[in-house]
Amino acid sequence: MVDRVPSKEFSVFIRKIGYSVGLEHTLERLNDFARLYGGQDILSYADISRLLHSPKPSGWGLDRNNEHILDVLRSLSVVDVRRGEVAVLEAGDALGILMQLQGASDAFRNSAKFIFAHSLALADGDIFFNALAACFDPEEFARRLLRMIEFKWTLLEGHFSSSHQRAAIYSAINIEAQENNPGSRGKGALGNAPDPGRLRQARGALAPQVSRPEPKISGPYLAKALPRRKAWAISLGLASETGVPTAKGELLLKTLADTGYCGPSCIAMWPLRHELLSPVYMALRDAEFPTLDSWSFMLLIGRGMDMLGAADAEGGEAELSLLRRLIQTYRSLNTSKSIVRTELPARVAYRCVLSLSMGRDSVPNYPALIDEEQRSPSPRIVARPSRLAESALSV
């Protein structure tokens, strides 16, 4: 039954990384991962282990029991390492492709900043942007989080009325107390620890009436959450060393708010269109929040960071040639998995073409170009609808 929905079904309504360890030097580590992945034909478990544990500068010099960074890289859609298997995710593939095309250049470093910022918006936007807007002040940050939680509860209560649904909403859209949180991996071996998302236990039958709880933000959470996110913001040029948003940070916050990603004195992020395709969310067809597609959301982040031109342009032969090159480069990476890498996920392609559009006055409208090509009797780029990737591209 639709009303018997577990809380994980409502986790799309809050963008948060639910742990606060392993977050240091993230932008630098994305650059390191890109050099590793883009510099060889195969990416193995042993390669990841060496990156984590080899002494600096060849690796990160992490203790064998300190592998929390893998949780972060998975949350940022870079790489997933489990039980000896390495799966490169969308942002990781984009980084590898761009490293091959741009090399270790200033242009690539800007690309990595854009991809990192976009991944942060998707994975941690409710936490990160409210921290930035609060100038990383603990008390103001806590007030903003509480307003964000209650704002989302109120909006969703207007669309979901059953006790099961509301209990799931209150559980999913919340901040864990983290009074004695030792971290998500502890002393587990590389890739063997469970995904934090799978640690949530299913709840039993609920009482007929479920009252709204009182959200709380604990002191330990504030102590853990703010310093790492402040470092992220500084590395992206969004905040000064004091935590005050830079002009670029102010522009990004204003861009988000103007688009509708805001509540009463808070930033409130919402799911993208493809994240609401489940029948569970049919009640939200006329919801009061923005539901952008992936391309539009990437444009929003890039333009909010003043990295992309303000105008849209019509694509042509040069853009089709670039898409073909991206597909070929994607297939040349991670050749041990070539049998399942015949189609380039459109979201990976979009990250790449937007990165390669930096410095121009306008951005070619690649989705429109791809759609137009599908109407040709012999399309040069084939776009196949994909349940996981929205669209998958092939030559």
mmCIF file of C-alpha atoms in Angstrom, residues 6-206:
data_model
loop_
_atom_site.group_PDB
_atom_site.id
_atom_site.type_symbol
_atom_site.label_atom_id
_atom_site.label_comp_id
_atom_site.label_asym_id
_atom_site.label_seq_id
_atom_site.Cartn_x
_atom_site.Cartn_y
_atom_site.Cartn_z
ATOM 1 C CA PRO A 6 9.288 3.409 4.888
ATOM 2 C CA SER A 7 11.197 6.542 5.908
ATOM 3 C CA LYS A 8 13.868 5.884 3.277
ATOM 4 C CA GLU A 9 11.266 6.709 0.607
ATOM 5 C CA PHE A 10 11.204 10.253 1.971
ATOM 6 C CA SER A 11 14.986 10.615 2.272
ATOM 7 C CA VAL A 12 14.965 12.328 -1.142
ATOM 8 C CA PHE A 13 13.452 15.347 0.609
ATOM 9 C CA ILE A 14 16.577 16.168 2.598
ATOM 10 C CA ARG A 15 20.053 16.477 1.193
ATOM 11 C CA LYS A 16 22.533 15.663 3.933
ATOM 12 C CA ILE A 17 25.665 13.633 4.426
ATOM 13 C CA GLY A 18 24.801 11.851 7.645
ATOM 14 C CA TYR A 19 28.260 11.667 9.144
ATOM 15 C CA SER A 20 31.029 14.168 9.768
ATOM 16 C CA VAL A 21 34.278 12.233 9.444
ATOM 17 C CA GLY A 22 36.513 11.715 6.448
ATOM 18 C CA LEU A 23 35.586 15.096 4.982
ATOM 19 C CA GLU A 24 39.009 16.771 5.049
ATOM 20 C CA HIS A 25 40.828 18.011 1.911
ATOM 21 C CA THR A 26 37.975 16.785 -0.277
ATOM 22 C CA LEU A 27 38.639 18.944 -3.337
ATOM 23 C CA GLU A 28 42.332 17.988 -3.328
ATOM 24 C CA ARG A 29 41.363 14.340 -3.078
ATOM 25 C CA LEU A 30 38.977 14.619 -6.008
ATOM 26 C CA ASN A 31 41.892 15.912 -8.072
ATOM 27 C CA ASP A 32 44.030 12.986 -6.889
ATOM 28 C CA PHE A 33 41.287 10.494 -7.768
ATOM 29 C CA ALA A 34 40.911 12.034 -11.224
ATOM 30 C CA ARG A 35 44.647 11.718 -11.906
ATOM 31 C CA LEU A 36 44.556 8.086 -10.834
ATOM 32 C CA TYR A 37 41.422 7.164 -12.769
ATOM 33 C CA GLY A 38 42.179 9.189 -15.886
ATOM 34 C CA GLY A 39 45.794 8.041 -16.050
ATOM 35 C CA GLN A 40 45.311 4.288 -16.548
ATOM 36 C CA ASP A 41 43.112 1.783 -18.324
ATOM 37 C CA ILE A 42 41.880 -0.145 -15.276
ATOM 38 C CA LEU A 43 40.915 0.975 -11.786
ATOM 39 C CA SER A 44 41.246 -1.802 -9.227
ATOM 40 C CA TYR A 45 40.702 -2.345 -5.522
ATOM 41 C CA ALA A 46 44.477 -2.332 -5.085
ATOM 42 C CA ASP A 47 44.701 1.083 -6.773
ATOM 43 C CA ILE A 48 42.162 2.556 -4.351
ATOM 44 C CA SER A 49 43.941 0.981 -1.388
ATOM 45 C CA ARG A 50 47.263 2.480 -2.471
ATOM 46 C CA LEU A 51 45.655 5.891 -2.952
ATOM 47 C CA LEU A 52 44.282 5.787 0.589
ATOM 48 C CA HIS A 53 47.249 4.309 2.419
ATOM 49 C CA SER A 54 50.495 4.968 0.519
ATOM 50 C CA PRO A 55 52.661 7.666 2.092
ATOM 51 C CA LYS A 56 52.288 11.192 0.777
ATOM 52 C CA PRO A 57 52.679 12.485 -1.896
ATOM 53 C CA SER A 58 51.875 9.297 -3.845
ATOM 54 C CA GLY A 59 48.893 8.584 -1.570
ATOM 55 C CA TRP A 60 46.946 10.124 1.293
ATOM 56 C CA GLY A 61 48.839 8.369 4.065
ATOM 57 C CA LEU A 62 45.692 7.286 5.904
ATOM 58 C CA ASP A 63 45.805 4.678 8.639
ATOM 59 C CA ARG A 64 44.559 1.231 7.604
ATOM 60 C CA ASN A 65 41.650 1.640 10.011
ATOM 61 C CA ASN A 66 40.774 5.099 8.683
ATOM 62 C CA GLU A 67 38.761 4.720 5.492
ATOM 63 C CA HIS A 68 35.892 7.111 6.210
ATOM 64 C CA ILE A 69 36.737 9.074 3.079
ATOM 65 C CA LEU A 70 35.150 6.237 1.060
ATOM 66 C CA ASP A 71 31.778 7.090 2.598
ATOM 67 C CA VAL A 72 32.211 10.681 1.471
ATOM 68 C CA LEU A 73 33.324 9.723 -2.050
ATOM 69 C CA ARG A 74 30.303 7.464 -2.392
ATOM 70 C CA SER A 75 27.938 10.184 -1.151
ATOM 71 C CA LEU A 76 29.461 12.608 -3.661
ATOM 72 C CA SER A 77 28.842 10.090 -6.459
ATOM 73 C CA VAL A 78 32.562 9.582 -7.126
ATOM 74 C CA VAL A 79 33.332 5.932 -6.365
ATOM 75 C CA ASP A 80 31.782 3.057 -4.423
ATOM 76 C CA VAL A 81 34.118 0.450 -2.920
ATOM 77 C CA ARG A 82 32.514 -2.634 -1.394
ATOM 78 C CA ARG A 83 33.926 -6.094 -0.713
ATOM 79 C CA GLY A 84 36.825 -5.655 -3.059
ATOM 80 C CA GLU A 85 34.726 -4.307 -5.926
ATOM 81 C CA VAL A 86 35.224 -0.798 -7.299
ATOM 82 C CA ALA A 87 32.336 0.959 -9.041
ATOM 83 C CA VAL A 88 33.034 4.416 -10.440
ATOM 84 C CA LEU A 89 29.978 6.647 -10.093
ATOM 85 C CA GLU A 90 28.768 9.573 -12.191
ATOM 86 C CA ALA A 91 30.931 12.381 -10.787
ATOM 87 C CA GLY A 92 33.954 10.058 -10.782
ATOM 88 C CA ASP A 93 33.470 9.217 -14.453
ATOM 89 C CA ALA A 94 33.144 12.911 -15.314
ATOM 90 C CA LEU A 95 36.384 13.645 -13.450
ATOM 91 C CA GLY A 96 38.200 10.845 -15.273
ATOM 92 C CA ILE A 97 36.965 11.948 -18.695
ATOM 93 C CA LEU A 98 37.870 15.575 -18.052
ATOM 94 C CA MET A 99 41.316 14.635 -16.766
ATOM 95 C CA GLN A 100 41.963 12.860 -20.065
ATOM 96 C CA LEU A 101 40.687 15.831 -22.078
ATOM 97 C CA GLN A 102 42.097 18.711 -20.019
ATOM 98 C CA GLY A 103 45.059 17.200 -18.193
ATOM 99 C CA ALA A 104 46.219 18.500 -14.820
ATOM 100 C CA SER A 105 45.552 22.101 -15.874
ATOM 101 C CA ASP A 106 43.903 25.167 -14.384
ATOM 102 C CA ALA A 107 40.925 24.379 -16.622
ATOM 103 C CA PHE A 108 40.613 20.950 -15.026
ATOM 104 C CA ARG A 109 40.868 22.382 -11.523
ATOM 105 C CA ASN A 110 37.937 24.664 -12.337
ATOM 106 C CA SER A 111 36.040 21.669 -13.716
ATOM 107 C CA ALA A 112 36.713 19.770 -10.496
ATOM 108 C CA LYS A 113 35.359 22.710 -8.467
ATOM 109 C CA PHE A 114 32.146 22.723 -10.483
ATOM 110 C CA ILE A 115 31.688 18.961 -10.199
ATOM 111 C CA PHE A 116 32.431 19.073 -6.464
ATOM 112 C CA ALA A 117 29.972 21.930 -5.892
ATOM 113 C CA HIS A 118 27.247 20.152 -7.876
ATOM 114 C CA SER A 119 27.847 16.901 -5.976
ATOM 115 C CA LEU A 120 27.714 18.807 -2.681
ATOM 116 C CA ALA A 121 24.403 20.403 -3.665
ATOM 117 C CA LEU A 122 22.940 16.961 -4.412
ATOM 118 C CA ALA A 123 24.400 15.137 -1.426
ATOM 119 C CA ASP A 124 24.501 17.776 1.311
ATOM 120 C CA GLY A 125 22.767 20.919 0.055
ATOM 121 C CA ASP A 126 20.405 21.372 3.011
ATOM 122 C CA ILE A 127 23.304 21.244 5.465
ATOM 123 C CA PHE A 128 26.064 22.891 3.434
ATOM 124 C CA PHE A 129 24.105 25.872 2.112
ATOM 125 C CA ASN A 130 22.485 26.654 5.463
ATOM 126 C CA ALA A 131 25.929 26.527 7.071
ATOM 127 C CA LEU A 132 27.233 28.917 4.420
ATOM 128 C CA ALA A 133 24.260 31.266 4.839
ATOM 129 C CA ALA A 134 24.839 31.225 8.621
ATOM 130 C CA CYS A 135 28.503 32.223 8.140
ATOM 131 C CA PHE A 136 29.243 28.924 9.939
ATOM 132 C CA ASP A 137 28.013 30.355 13.228
ATOM 133 C CA PRO A 138 26.760 27.403 15.321
ATOM 134 C CA GLU A 139 23.700 29.103 16.829
ATOM 135 C CA GLU A 140 22.496 30.636 13.566
ATOM 136 C CA PHE A 141 23.194 27.375 11.730
ATOM 137 C CA ALA A 142 21.073 25.429 14.244
ATOM 138 C CA ARG A 143 18.215 27.927 13.898
ATOM 139 C CA ARG A 144 18.314 27.636 10.109
ATOM 140 C CA LEU A 145 18.291 23.829 10.219
ATOM 141 C CA LEU A 146 15.301 23.796 12.571
ATOM 142 C CA ARG A 147 13.401 26.197 10.314
ATOM 143 C CA MET A 148 14.278 24.107 7.259
ATOM 144 C CA ILE A 149 13.063 20.878 8.893
ATOM 145 C CA GLU A 150 9.770 22.344 10.094
ATOM 146 C CA PHE A 151 9.187 24.102 6.755
ATOM 147 C CA LYS A 152 9.568 20.820 4.867
ATOM 148 C CA TRP A 153 7.389 18.958 7.358
ATOM 149 C CA THR A 154 4.640 21.546 6.954
ATOM 150 C CA LEU A 155 4.736 21.491 3.176
ATOM 151 C CA LEU A 156 4.748 17.696 2.915
ATOM 152 C CA GLU A 157 2.021 17.301 5.555
ATOM 153 C CA GLY A 158 -0.222 19.112 3.101
ATOM 154 C CA HIS A 159 0.219 16.273 0.597
ATOM 155 C CA PHE A 160 0.617 13.177 2.797
ATOM 156 C CA SER A 161 -2.000 12.657 5.472
ATOM 157 C CA SER A 162 -1.715 9.062 6.709
ATOM 158 C CA SER A 163 0.021 8.304 9.988
ATOM 159 C CA HIS A 164 2.501 5.993 8.257
ATOM 160 C CA GLN A 165 3.482 8.627 5.729
ATOM 161 C CA ARG A 166 3.858 11.370 8.289
ATOM 162 C CA ALA A 167 5.924 9.216 10.624
ATOM 163 C CA ALA A 168 8.187 8.405 7.680
ATOM 164 C CA ILE A 169 8.505 12.117 6.849
ATOM 165 C CA TYR A 170 9.418 13.056 10.438
ATOM 166 C CA SER A 171 11.987 10.264 10.570
ATOM 167 C CA ALA A 172 13.641 10.965 7.211
ATOM 168 C CA ILE A 173 13.676 14.763 7.323
ATOM 169 C CA ASN A 174 15.604 15.237 10.514
ATOM 170 C CA ILE A 175 19.109 15.542 11.901
ATOM 171 C CA GLU A 176 20.486 12.613 13.888
ATOM 172 C CA ALA A 177 21.350 13.457 17.475
ATOM 173 C CA GLN A 178 24.913 12.060 17.139
ATOM 174 C CA GLU A 179 25.493 12.319 20.859
ATOM 175 C CA ASN A 180 28.070 9.506 20.790
ATOM 176 C CA ASN A 181 28.636 8.896 17.088
ATOM 177 C CA PRO A 182 31.986 7.116 16.566
ATOM 178 C CA GLY A 183 31.860 7.443 12.776
ATOM 179 C CA SER A 184 30.317 5.348 10.068
ATOM 180 C CA ARG A 185 33.141 2.885 9.473
ATOM 181 C CA GLY A 186 34.984 2.391 12.712
ATOM 182 C CA LYS A 187 37.624 -0.306 12.196
ATOM 183 C CA GLY A 188 36.014 -2.169 9.333
ATOM 184 C CA ALA A 189 38.106 -3.360 6.405
ATOM 185 C CA LEU A 190 38.185 -1.476 3.129
ATOM 186 C CA GLY A 191 34.734 -1.548 1.541
ATOM 187 C CA ASN A 192 33.261 -4.061 3.990
ATOM 188 C CA ALA A 193 31.359 -1.658 6.221
ATOM 189 C CA PRO A 194 27.644 -1.225 5.620
ATOM 190 C CA ASP A 195 26.238 1.791 3.840
ATOM 191 C CA PRO A 196 24.958 4.223 6.513
ATOM 192 C CA GLY A 197 21.668 4.395 4.634
ATOM 193 C CA ARG A 198 21.130 0.678 5.242
ATOM 194 C CA LEU A 199 21.570 1.029 8.989
ATOM 195 C CA ARG A 200 18.102 2.477 9.412
ATOM 196 C CA GLN A 201 15.838 -0.149 10.923
ATOM 197 C CA ALA A 202 12.331 -0.743 9.604
ATOM 198 C CA ARG A 203 9.632 0.345 12.008
ATOM 199 C CA GLY A 204 6.692 -1.720 13.069
ATOM 200 C CA ALA A 205 3.004 -0.826 12.992
ATOM 201 C CA LEU A 206 2.225 2.742 13.966
#
